[in-house]
């Protein structure tokens, strides 16, 4: 038995798979105690944990600790003279038209930033040795007197030579063995001081949170006689054993969305689809990602609450457009949707938990795309009257019917999603029309058709049990770890030999670390060189396959860089401008021995029903059927509603749906079914 449990903002999802089939479950999340929601799902499943061989978990614990500033008191230690690095940040502004703009607040205040006398130069040589006596006599007493739970160490140029960081950690832990110490050279060995400092500070800030969370979770598992493997999802699309994650908390900041992308990619690849745009729409937000040839695209930096994190993560763009997103009217009298959400408590008005503000879920109830008798398999009551009452002020303000107001809010939400997809597709050199759209999450399949139409995408692939794909992704994800290193140089004839030497060193270190974590299996290595024209302030990632490394030449490197630069910026493949390599990233993947297949559960109801649906501006007769009741290759023309116990799939007029042999439902525009 394998189980995946993913804690979301509104619901906690569980997928259990063994040789007898698939079991899925959704229970309300408990935002104040996310582990309680996870164990509620495990208890409600009725599966004895003693029978489980593999339990994978994804949670928003690390993310919430940053967003809500609920991490532990952290000290930040840096080289003398650089105390203000976290506060000064960068010159750029995220909103250039905001006259009251303020830089994001770092997680460590200036009063908790300490300095040490030492100096390493950019070439790694030591200009000023670490003053160990001052560390023992001054710094250590300051840490003891400050009641700090965590320490972040980020010394100047430590990415080249980490000797002083290692020694400083050793001195601190000798006097305070219980304190969590994070050093930048363990987190990201890349240049750009502010980004490295921010990443290290964030990692230290959430480390005690994740450590205690995993310890608490592990203890409850042991008390329930669980003896299998417990792993936790990372932001890079892979997971790690839980004990290893206790020292890599920063990699868990986007674990939930990453699991969804991996689950969707695994499932739809069974039907031959490898170029995708994933659309994960849950209760509070929508996450979108591009998958090329079965591989989700990575980025080397993202931000959380305005603070940069420089580690490899899936290139996911998030917008505040979820089923719980609140519909409201701004000061100018214009209709708005999100980013504020009703969340799990009280939730949309139709949930009957005290919510009074209209949400996107309420809009779907009003237009009858969500049916009370089938929502979550009929297990969760829906209050239609409450949904209509919540939306009435919006409709009255604009002089619309309730259905028209609901439709307008949904179209506005779709526009926000389309723009989010354009950011990670068109702006990254990917044409959305070359991909299929893969929606999942509780609300994704309700919005997919109109989003696809706006993007010019003619095919939609909806996985089975699409409302719990993130939980399935926990089971379908491999074990992955990344390592980075900055080492700069101008491209020349001796460059290939130097790159091969770096690859050899990094790969040996990564393989040794995998063995320490207990990861068995033949590892697969990936290698990326960040390159740029001399004088540029940004890099272009150039992936080198094993075959490229074996016969690498400077001409081949120039060719690969030029092709990638041209793909992103439409120039760069021509000419002989000087090029430099800047950083290296190595990924190690230990594949699962077998990937469980997700299947459609038993049909909720066996016969199609005729319903009224407000579709494309008018009431229309539509077909409602359980997804599992559809026969393989049976075509069903919209308007139609396809139900399962985790989500609702809307097939608008002009689209045709069919179920394939892998239980994926394929939507195509009429006239393009055979394209």
CSV table of C-alpha atoms in Angstrom, one decimal, residues 48 164 351 430 506 664:
chain,number,residue,atom,x,y,z
A,48,UNK,CA,-4.1,0.6,9.0
A,164,UNK,CA,35.2,30.1,7.3
A,351,UNK,CA,-20.4,25.6,2.2
A,430,UNK,CA,7.0,28.4,-25.5
A,506,UNK,CA,29.8,17.6,-8.3
A,664,UNK,CA,-8.0,10.3,-19.0
